[in-house]
Amino acid sequence: MALANGHTLLSTELQLPLRIGKKLAEGGQGEIYQVSAAGRSYALKWYHPAQATAEQKGAIAALVKHGPPKGKAGSRFLWPIDLVEESKSGAFGYVMPLLDSSRFATLGQVQAHRKAAPGYGSMCRISFQAASSYKQLHMAGYCYRDISRNNLLFDPHSGDIVICDNDNVGISNQSACQVLGTMENMPPELILNRAVPSTQSDLHALSVLLFELWIWHHPLHGLKEYQVRSWDLPAKIRIYGEEPLFVFDPENDSNRLPEDPEYQTARRRWQQCPPSVQELFLKAFTVGLQQPQQRVTEGQWQRTFLRLQDSMLSCPACRAENFSPPAGNTPADCWHCRSRLVLPPRLLVKHARGSHAFTLLLGKSLSTLFCHPEEEEKARLFGEVNQHPNNAQIWGIRNLTEQSWSIRLPDGSRKEVPPQRSAPLTIGLELDFIGLNGQIVS
Ligand SMILES: [Zn+2]
């Protein structure tokens, strides 16, 4: 039953007087309205009578009580704030933060050219944040159950994300749920009714979502789907459940991309995809398809995308963002203008889990996120690549921390770099900062 504009409803726990505004969207489960209370705007999801079950109400109440997953990663979920009920009719819904739809886009809107396409740097941030937020949800004991391109939205410029439709979130490995997931994103064991939604099924759905973001294609849509005459339920069960085969499977090419211009974009985007990401997709859609324990974890995605983002190149001719070549390789040509790329100096930082490289591009901010990708709120900007105020040819790394850095120049001499001052950007320079050791390499 539709809600009347201007009508006021009281939320159950917080007693927020919610004034109903315009209808924003309508879906299979219910309608979304913009509502306001005490001068602030929210969104209200109001269930269709058939979906307004006692189980659903109990599930929402539990999510409200628990609150969103922790930290910065948890704050990206448009989590239910409170239940809203209409006692007379028994209808109900829940109030949640309002999505800024002028800022955030779905992949579908980007593909339809209705929103700007994110650059490679933003793509890395979107992918990192998606993995990070779902990880935080899983650590809270929940599974999302319906990870798909439809409920992840992103700011194409900054790469920030939000995750909507959180009312299907449930406890991992418990089956009671109205939604089992979007079929395209479900792993074979769910399609074939051999398992219930869990973190493992979410990991498969996350890999599908990331593949669609990067390749603009479904990982299992190759010759097999191309030859299907009627795209009905049995066909979907076969493609996603009974005979799932990755379109880029290195051992079996019977589901390769068809030689049809329609598939040109996917082919080109796969060729431009960094090898480290290709490798994870290969794992996710070969061994990970049938063996849930072998799936790519959120942490593996996080580390890979963070490494790519911090080592991004800028084309000297057209400024387009490019990926660094794998270690030991010379840079290829710019994907955009075909100019030869030049590898800038890098800051190589050693830490407990290995090493991390930052390409030293002018204006670039350097963050400690690589030290603890699972706790984003702990990350601090520690440096910024800048130019000498009197000589633009001289570059340095400005100390953005509150402690002095100790540096060792290539001639062996040592110096202190106080906060806000810059260390010279010299090949061979060693840097001790906030408990870490870095070296500038060519
Ligand atoms: Zn270029």
Short mmCIF file of C-alpha atoms in Angstrom, two decimals, residues 9-420:
data_model
loop_
_atom_site.label_atom_id
_atom_site.label_comp_id
_atom_site.label_asym_id
_atom_site.label_seq_id
_atom_site.Cartn_x
_atom_site.Cartn_y
_atom_site.Cartn_z
CA LEU A 9 4.82 7.94 10.89
CA LEU A 10 6.66 7.39 14.16
CA SER A 11 9.68 5.07 14.15
CA THR A 12 9.47 2.24 16.68
CA GLU A 13 12.49 2.62 18.97
CA LEU A 14 13.83 6.11 18.41
CA GLN A 15 10.36 7.66 18.04
CA LEU A 16 11.51 9.69 15.04
CA PRO A 17 8.52 11.56 13.56
CA LEU A 18 9.03 10.76 9.88
CA ARG A 19 7.26 12.96 7.37
CA ILE A 20 6.73 11.10 4.10
CA GLY A 21 8.13 12.85 1.02
CA LYS A 22 8.43 11.75 -2.58
CA LYS A 23 8.68 8.16 -3.71
CA LEU A 24 12.25 7.49 -4.85
CA ALA A 25 12.05 3.96 -6.17
CA GLU A 26 9.97 0.83 -6.39
CA GLY A 27 11.22 -2.74 -6.39
CA GLY A 28 10.13 -6.33 -5.96
CA GLN A 29 10.13 -6.09 -2.16
CA GLY A 30 8.74 -2.64 -1.58
CA GLU A 31 8.90 1.08 -2.20
CA ILE A 32 11.51 3.62 -1.12
CA TYR A 33 10.43 7.08 0.04
CA GLN A 34 12.38 10.14 1.00
CA VAL A 35 11.36 11.10 4.54
CA SER A 36 12.38 13.88 6.92
CA ALA A 37 12.62 14.15 10.68
CA ALA A 38 13.99 17.05 12.74
CA GLY A 39 15.31 18.79 9.62
CA ARG A 40 17.22 15.75 8.38
CA SER A 41 16.47 13.61 5.35
CA TYR A 42 16.39 9.81 5.41
CA ALA A 43 15.09 7.03 3.20
CA LEU A 44 12.23 4.75 4.19
CA LYS A 45 11.78 1.30 2.70
CA TRP A 46 8.13 0.26 2.92
CA TYR A 47 7.43 -3.43 2.23
CA HIS A 48 4.76 -4.74 -0.09
CA PRO A 49 2.15 -6.65 1.99
CA ALA A 50 3.35 -10.03 0.66
CA GLN A 51 6.91 -9.25 1.80
CA ALA A 52 5.91 -7.76 5.15
CA THR A 53 6.35 -11.03 7.03
CA ALA A 54 7.03 -11.52 10.72
CA GLU A 55 10.43 -13.05 9.81
CA GLN A 56 11.40 -9.98 7.83
CA LYS A 57 10.33 -7.72 10.68
CA GLY A 58 12.34 -9.78 13.16
CA ALA A 59 15.37 -9.67 10.86
CA ILE A 60 15.20 -5.87 10.55
CA ALA A 61 14.77 -5.49 14.31
CA ALA A 62 17.89 -7.61 14.85
CA LEU A 63 19.90 -5.52 12.36
CA VAL A 64 18.75 -2.29 14.03
CA LYS A 65 19.71 -3.65 17.43
CA HIS A 66 23.15 -4.85 16.29
CA GLY A 67 23.98 -1.69 14.37
CA PRO A 68 26.20 -1.45 11.28
CA PRO A 69 29.55 -3.27 11.09
CA LYS A 70 32.42 -1.44 12.77
CA GLY A 71 34.70 1.31 11.56
CA LYS A 72 35.02 3.22 8.33
CA ALA A 73 34.41 0.05 6.31
CA GLY A 74 31.15 -0.57 8.20
CA SER A 75 29.93 2.99 7.76
CA ARG A 76 29.45 2.43 4.02
CA PHE A 77 26.40 0.24 4.57
CA LEU A 78 23.10 2.12 4.39
CA TRP A 79 22.13 0.16 7.49
CA PRO A 80 18.59 0.11 8.95
CA ILE A 81 18.32 2.81 11.64
CA ASP A 82 14.89 1.91 13.00
CA LEU A 83 11.71 -0.01 12.25
CA VAL A 84 8.62 1.90 11.20
CA GLU A 85 5.21 0.27 11.66
CA GLU A 86 1.62 1.13 10.95
CA SER A 87 -0.31 -0.66 13.69
CA LYS A 88 -3.70 -0.48 11.96
CA SER A 89 -2.67 -2.23 8.75
CA GLY A 90 0.27 -4.24 10.07
CA ALA A 91 2.40 -2.75 7.30
CA PHE A 92 6.00 -1.87 8.12
CA GLY A 93 9.30 -0.74 6.79
CA TYR A 94 12.53 0.70 8.05
CA VAL A 95 14.35 4.01 7.96
CA MET A 96 17.97 4.24 6.75
CA PRO A 97 20.46 6.89 5.62
CA LEU A 98 19.51 8.63 2.38
CA LEU A 99 21.61 7.81 -0.67
CA ASP A 100 23.06 10.80 -2.52
CA SER A 101 22.07 9.67 -6.02
CA SER A 102 23.60 12.73 -7.69
CA ARG A 103 27.00 11.63 -6.41
CA PHE A 104 26.83 7.83 -6.45
CA ALA A 105 26.37 5.68 -9.55
CA THR A 106 25.64 2.06 -10.35
CA LEU A 107 27.71 0.20 -12.92
CA GLY A 108 24.61 0.10 -15.14
CA GLN A 109 24.40 3.91 -15.16
CA VAL A 110 28.08 4.14 -16.15
CA GLN A 111 27.64 1.58 -18.94
CA ALA A 112 24.62 3.52 -20.23
CA HIS A 113 26.80 6.70 -20.25
CA ARG A 114 24.50 8.33 -17.70
CA LYS A 115 27.33 8.69 -15.18
CA ALA A 116 31.07 9.24 -15.68
CA ALA A 117 33.24 6.13 -15.93
CA PRO A 118 35.74 5.82 -13.05
CA GLY A 119 39.44 6.05 -13.93
CA TYR A 120 41.84 3.27 -12.98
CA GLY A 121 42.75 4.89 -9.66
CA SER A 122 39.08 5.17 -8.70
CA MET A 123 38.49 1.59 -9.86
CA CYS A 124 41.14 0.44 -7.41
CA ARG A 125 39.57 2.43 -4.57
CA ILE A 126 36.05 1.16 -5.38
CA SER A 127 37.32 -2.43 -5.41
CA PHE A 128 39.38 -2.00 -2.24
CA GLN A 129 36.48 -0.42 -0.35
CA ALA A 130 34.00 -3.08 -1.52
CA ALA A 131 36.29 -5.87 -0.30
CA SER A 132 36.99 -4.00 2.94
CA SER A 133 33.31 -3.34 3.75
CA TYR A 134 32.16 -6.90 3.04
CA LYS A 135 35.06 -8.17 5.14
CA GLN A 136 33.89 -6.05 8.06
CA LEU A 137 30.36 -7.41 7.61
CA HIS A 138 31.67 -10.98 7.59
CA MET A 139 33.76 -10.34 10.69
CA ALA A 140 30.55 -9.28 12.46
CA GLY A 141 29.15 -12.78 11.73
CA TYR A 142 26.85 -11.69 8.94
CA CYS A 143 26.62 -12.54 5.27
CA TYR A 144 25.14 -10.17 2.74
CA ARG A 145 23.44 -12.89 0.64
CA ASP A 146 22.81 -10.62 -2.34
CA ILE A 147 26.10 -9.00 -3.34
CA SER A 148 25.55 -7.71 -6.84
CA ARG A 149 26.18 -4.77 -9.12
CA ASN A 150 22.73 -3.44 -8.21
CA ASN A 151 23.42 -2.75 -4.57
CA LEU A 152 26.96 -1.36 -4.75
CA LEU A 153 27.11 2.30 -5.72
CA PHE A 154 30.23 4.37 -6.21
CA ASP A 155 31.42 7.92 -6.71
CA PRO A 156 33.21 7.65 -10.08
CA HIS A 157 35.56 10.53 -9.17
CA SER A 158 36.68 9.70 -5.64
CA GLY A 159 36.11 5.93 -5.75
CA ASP A 160 34.08 6.05 -2.50
CA ILE A 161 31.30 3.48 -2.26
CA VAL A 162 28.00 2.86 -0.48
CA ILE A 163 26.17 -0.45 -0.13
CA CYS A 164 22.38 -0.42 -0.13
CA ASP A 165 19.59 -3.01 0.34
CA ASN A 166 20.97 -4.23 3.64
CA ASP A 167 17.68 -5.78 4.76
CA ASN A 168 18.71 -9.13 3.32
CA VAL A 169 21.80 -9.32 5.47
CA GLY A 170 21.65 -12.38 7.67
CA ILE A 171 23.63 -14.60 9.96
CA SER A 172 26.13 -16.71 8.02
CA ASN A 173 25.02 -20.33 7.36
CA GLN A 174 21.39 -19.81 8.41
CA SER A 175 18.89 -20.32 5.67
CA ALA A 176 15.85 -18.24 6.66
CA CYS A 177 15.77 -15.40 4.18
CA GLN A 178 13.45 -14.01 1.56
CA VAL A 179 16.27 -13.55 -0.90
CA LEU A 180 18.89 -16.16 -1.75
CA GLY A 181 20.76 -13.74 -3.97
CA THR A 182 20.87 -12.62 -7.55
CA MET A 183 21.21 -15.82 -9.58
CA GLU A 184 24.03 -14.41 -11.71
CA ASN A 185 26.10 -13.92 -8.55
CA MET A 186 25.30 -17.20 -6.80
CA PRO A 187 27.95 -19.93 -6.56
CA PRO A 188 27.19 -23.43 -7.94
CA GLU A 189 26.49 -24.92 -4.49
CA LEU A 190 23.67 -22.42 -3.90
CA ILE A 191 22.22 -22.78 -7.41
CA LEU A 192 22.14 -26.56 -6.88
CA ASN A 193 20.64 -26.25 -3.37
CA ARG A 194 23.64 -27.91 -1.75
CA ALA A 195 24.40 -25.09 0.68
CA VAL A 196 22.85 -22.08 2.36
CA PRO A 197 24.16 -18.50 2.06
CA SER A 198 27.41 -17.96 3.92
CA THR A 199 30.62 -15.94 3.82
CA GLN A 200 31.84 -18.42 1.18
CA SER A 201 28.92 -17.70 -1.13
CA ASP A 202 29.44 -13.97 -0.57
CA LEU A 203 33.09 -14.37 -1.63
CA HIS A 204 31.97 -15.85 -4.96
CA ALA A 205 29.42 -13.05 -5.44
CA LEU A 206 32.10 -10.46 -4.62
CA SER A 207 34.40 -11.93 -7.29
CA VAL A 208 31.58 -11.79 -9.85
CA LEU A 209 30.85 -8.19 -8.88
CA LEU A 210 34.52 -7.19 -9.20
CA PHE A 211 34.81 -9.00 -12.53
CA GLU A 212 31.79 -7.08 -13.83
CA LEU A 213 33.28 -3.80 -12.59
CA TRP A 214 36.61 -4.42 -14.33
CA ILE A 215 35.61 -6.40 -17.42
CA TRP A 216 32.00 -5.20 -17.91
CA HIS A 217 31.00 -8.79 -18.47
CA HIS A 218 29.86 -11.88 -16.57
CA PRO A 219 32.69 -14.39 -15.94
CA LEU A 220 30.59 -17.38 -17.08
CA HIS A 221 28.93 -15.84 -20.14
CA GLY A 222 30.82 -17.33 -23.08
CA LEU A 223 30.00 -19.72 -25.92
CA LYS A 224 27.73 -21.83 -23.68
CA GLU A 225 25.41 -18.93 -22.89
CA TYR A 226 25.76 -17.60 -26.47
CA GLN A 227 24.36 -20.85 -27.84
CA VAL A 228 21.39 -20.97 -25.46
CA ARG A 229 18.14 -20.47 -27.38
CA SER A 230 15.89 -19.68 -24.44
CA TRP A 231 17.44 -17.92 -21.43
CA ASP A 232 15.13 -19.61 -18.94
CA LEU A 233 15.60 -21.11 -15.48
CA PRO A 234 17.01 -24.51 -16.66
CA ALA A 235 19.50 -22.64 -18.86
CA LYS A 236 20.61 -20.46 -15.93
CA ILE A 237 20.94 -23.50 -13.65
CA ARG A 238 23.17 -25.14 -16.27
CA ILE A 239 25.41 -22.08 -16.86
CA TYR A 240 25.79 -21.03 -13.19
CA GLY A 241 25.33 -24.36 -11.40
CA GLU A 242 25.78 -27.55 -13.37
CA GLU A 243 28.44 -26.63 -15.94
CA PRO A 244 30.00 -23.38 -14.78
CA LEU A 245 33.13 -22.60 -16.81
CA PHE A 246 35.17 -19.41 -16.77
CA VAL A 247 35.33 -17.62 -20.13
CA PHE A 248 39.12 -17.27 -19.70
CA ASP A 249 39.74 -20.77 -18.29
CA PRO A 250 43.34 -21.59 -19.34
CA GLU A 251 42.73 -25.37 -19.50
CA ASN A 252 39.35 -25.56 -21.19
CA ASP A 253 38.35 -23.06 -23.85
CA SER A 254 34.91 -24.51 -24.64
CA ASN A 255 33.26 -21.49 -22.96
CA ARG A 256 35.56 -18.82 -24.45
CA LEU A 257 34.18 -15.49 -25.58
CA PRO A 258 32.38 -15.85 -28.94
CA GLU A 259 33.85 -14.16 -32.02
CA ASP A 260 31.14 -11.54 -32.03
CA PRO A 261 31.63 -7.75 -31.91
CA GLU A 262 29.34 -7.69 -28.84
CA TYR A 263 32.17 -9.30 -26.84
CA GLN A 264 34.89 -6.91 -28.00
CA THR A 265 34.64 -4.69 -24.90
CA ALA A 266 35.11 -7.63 -22.53
CA ARG A 267 38.08 -8.89 -24.55
CA ARG A 268 39.75 -5.46 -24.58
CA ARG A 269 39.11 -4.80 -20.89
CA TRP A 270 40.56 -8.21 -19.97
CA GLN A 271 43.73 -7.42 -21.94
CA GLN A 272 44.05 -4.09 -20.09
CA CYS A 273 43.40 -5.70 -16.70
CA PRO A 274 46.57 -5.80 -14.55
CA PRO A 275 48.11 -9.32 -14.34
CA SER A 276 47.77 -9.39 -10.53
CA VAL A 277 43.99 -8.89 -10.83
CA GLN A 278 43.72 -11.39 -13.72
CA GLU A 279 45.45 -13.92 -11.49
CA LEU A 280 42.87 -13.52 -8.73
CA PHE A 281 40.00 -13.79 -11.22
CA LEU A 282 41.57 -17.01 -12.53
CA LYS A 283 41.67 -18.41 -9.02
CA ALA A 284 38.12 -17.28 -8.22
CA PHE A 285 36.59 -18.78 -11.37
CA THR A 286 38.59 -21.97 -11.77
CA VAL A 287 39.48 -23.69 -8.49
CA GLY A 288 37.28 -21.33 -6.47
CA LEU A 289 34.12 -22.17 -8.43
CA GLN A 290 33.79 -25.69 -7.03
CA GLN A 291 35.85 -25.37 -3.86
CA PRO A 292 34.42 -22.70 -1.58
CA GLN A 293 37.47 -22.83 0.71
CA GLN A 294 39.71 -21.91 -2.23
CA ARG A 295 37.90 -18.68 -3.07
CA VAL A 296 39.71 -15.35 -3.18
CA THR A 297 39.35 -13.67 0.20
CA GLU A 298 38.49 -10.04 0.82
CA GLY A 299 42.02 -9.49 2.20
CA GLN A 300 43.62 -10.77 -1.01
CA TRP A 301 41.52 -8.35 -3.06
CA GLN A 302 42.29 -5.51 -0.65
CA ARG A 303 46.07 -5.98 -0.80
CA THR A 304 46.08 -6.36 -4.59
CA PHE A 305 44.03 -3.22 -5.27
CA LEU A 306 45.94 -1.15 -2.72
CA ARG A 307 49.25 -2.15 -4.29
CA LEU A 308 47.97 -1.20 -7.73
CA GLN A 309 46.60 2.12 -6.53
CA ASP A 310 49.78 3.19 -4.75
CA SER A 311 51.96 2.28 -7.73
CA MET A 312 49.90 4.01 -10.42
CA LEU A 313 51.72 5.80 -13.27
CA SER A 314 50.74 8.95 -15.07
CA CYS A 315 51.27 9.17 -18.84
CA PRO A 316 53.78 11.98 -19.58
CA ALA A 317 51.91 12.90 -22.77
CA CYS A 318 48.19 12.73 -21.90
CA ARG A 319 48.21 12.36 -18.07
CA ALA A 320 46.03 9.23 -18.24
CA GLU A 321 46.39 6.90 -15.26
CA ASN A 322 48.24 3.70 -16.09
CA PHE A 323 49.28 0.67 -14.06
CA SER A 324 52.89 -0.01 -13.19
CA PRO A 325 54.36 -3.03 -14.96
CA PRO A 326 54.94 -6.17 -12.86
CA ALA A 327 58.27 -6.02 -10.98
CA GLY A 328 61.28 -6.28 -13.27
CA ASN A 329 59.35 -5.41 -16.43
CA THR A 330 59.73 -2.20 -18.41
CA PRO A 331 56.62 -0.05 -18.71
CA ALA A 332 54.38 -0.65 -21.72
CA ASP A 333 52.70 2.09 -23.75
CA CYS A 334 49.92 4.32 -22.42
CA TRP A 335 46.58 2.54 -22.85
CA HIS A 336 45.03 5.83 -23.95
CA CYS A 337 47.45 7.62 -26.31
CA ARG A 338 50.06 4.88 -26.92
CA SER A 339 52.98 7.09 -25.76
CA ARG A 340 55.85 5.27 -24.08
CA LEU A 341 55.46 5.37 -20.30
CA VAL A 342 58.30 6.26 -17.96
CA LEU A 343 58.70 4.62 -14.55
CA PRO A 344 59.06 7.38 -11.93
CA PRO A 345 61.17 6.95 -8.78
CA ARG A 346 59.45 4.84 -6.12
CA LEU A 347 59.46 4.76 -2.36
CA LEU A 348 59.88 1.15 -1.27
CA VAL A 349 58.71 0.63 2.31
CA LYS A 350 59.47 -2.48 4.33
CA HIS A 351 56.87 -3.66 6.83
CA ALA A 352 55.90 -6.75 8.80
CA ARG A 353 54.18 -8.48 5.84
CA GLY A 354 56.69 -7.62 3.12
CA SER A 355 57.22 -4.44 1.18
CA HIS A 356 55.04 -1.82 -0.42
CA ALA A 357 55.89 0.57 -3.28
CA PHE A 358 54.64 4.08 -3.91
CA THR A 359 55.31 5.73 -7.26
CA LEU A 360 56.48 9.25 -6.47
CA LEU A 361 54.26 11.39 -8.69
CA LEU A 362 53.97 15.13 -8.09
CA GLY A 363 51.14 15.95 -5.66
CA LYS A 364 50.66 12.35 -4.60
CA SER A 365 49.65 11.68 -0.99
CA LEU A 366 51.25 8.70 0.73
CA SER A 367 49.14 6.79 3.28
CA THR A 368 49.88 4.15 5.91
CA LEU A 369 46.79 2.17 4.83
CA PHE A 370 49.07 -0.66 3.59
CA CYS A 371 50.15 -1.32 7.21
CA HIS A 372 46.63 -2.29 8.33
CA PRO A 373 44.18 -2.49 5.38
CA GLU A 374 41.65 -4.16 7.68
CA GLU A 375 41.43 -1.09 9.92
CA GLU A 376 41.02 1.79 7.50
CA GLU A 377 40.36 4.32 10.25
CA LYS A 378 43.92 3.86 11.50
CA ALA A 379 45.42 5.03 8.19
CA ARG A 380 47.21 8.38 8.19
CA LEU A 381 48.74 10.43 5.39
CA PHE A 382 52.44 10.47 6.18
CA GLY A 383 53.88 12.23 3.16
CA GLU A 384 53.20 14.19 0.02
CA VAL A 385 55.34 14.60 -3.10
CA ASN A 386 55.96 18.30 -3.69
CA GLN A 387 58.20 20.78 -5.52
CA HIS A 388 60.83 23.02 -3.96
CA PRO A 389 59.23 26.48 -3.51
CA ASN A 390 62.12 28.22 -5.35
CA ASN A 391 63.03 25.54 -7.85
CA ALA A 392 60.31 23.51 -9.52
CA GLN A 393 62.92 21.05 -10.79
CA ILE A 394 63.67 19.86 -7.26
CA TRP A 395 61.14 17.47 -5.81
CA GLY A 396 60.77 16.25 -2.28
CA ILE A 397 58.55 14.27 0.08
CA ARG A 398 56.97 16.50 2.66
CA ASN A 399 56.77 15.07 6.18
CA LEU A 400 53.08 15.12 7.14
CA THR A 401 53.62 13.26 10.42
CA GLU A 402 54.14 14.90 13.81
CA GLN A 403 57.58 13.39 14.30
CA SER A 404 60.88 14.15 12.63
CA TRP A 405 62.11 11.72 10.01
CA SER A 406 65.65 10.47 10.01
CA ILE A 407 67.12 10.27 6.51
CA ARG A 408 70.38 8.93 5.11
CA LEU A 409 71.60 10.44 1.87
CA PRO A 410 73.40 8.32 -0.76
CA ASP A 411 76.77 9.84 0.37
CA GLY A 412 76.18 8.38 3.83
CA SER A 413 75.38 11.65 5.61
CA ARG A 414 72.40 11.74 7.96
CA LYS A 415 69.81 14.45 8.49
CA GLU A 416 66.60 15.10 10.36
CA VAL A 417 63.46 16.17 8.51
CA PRO A 418 61.09 17.93 10.93
CA PRO A 419 57.32 17.88 10.42
CA GLN A 420 56.14 19.87 7.36
#
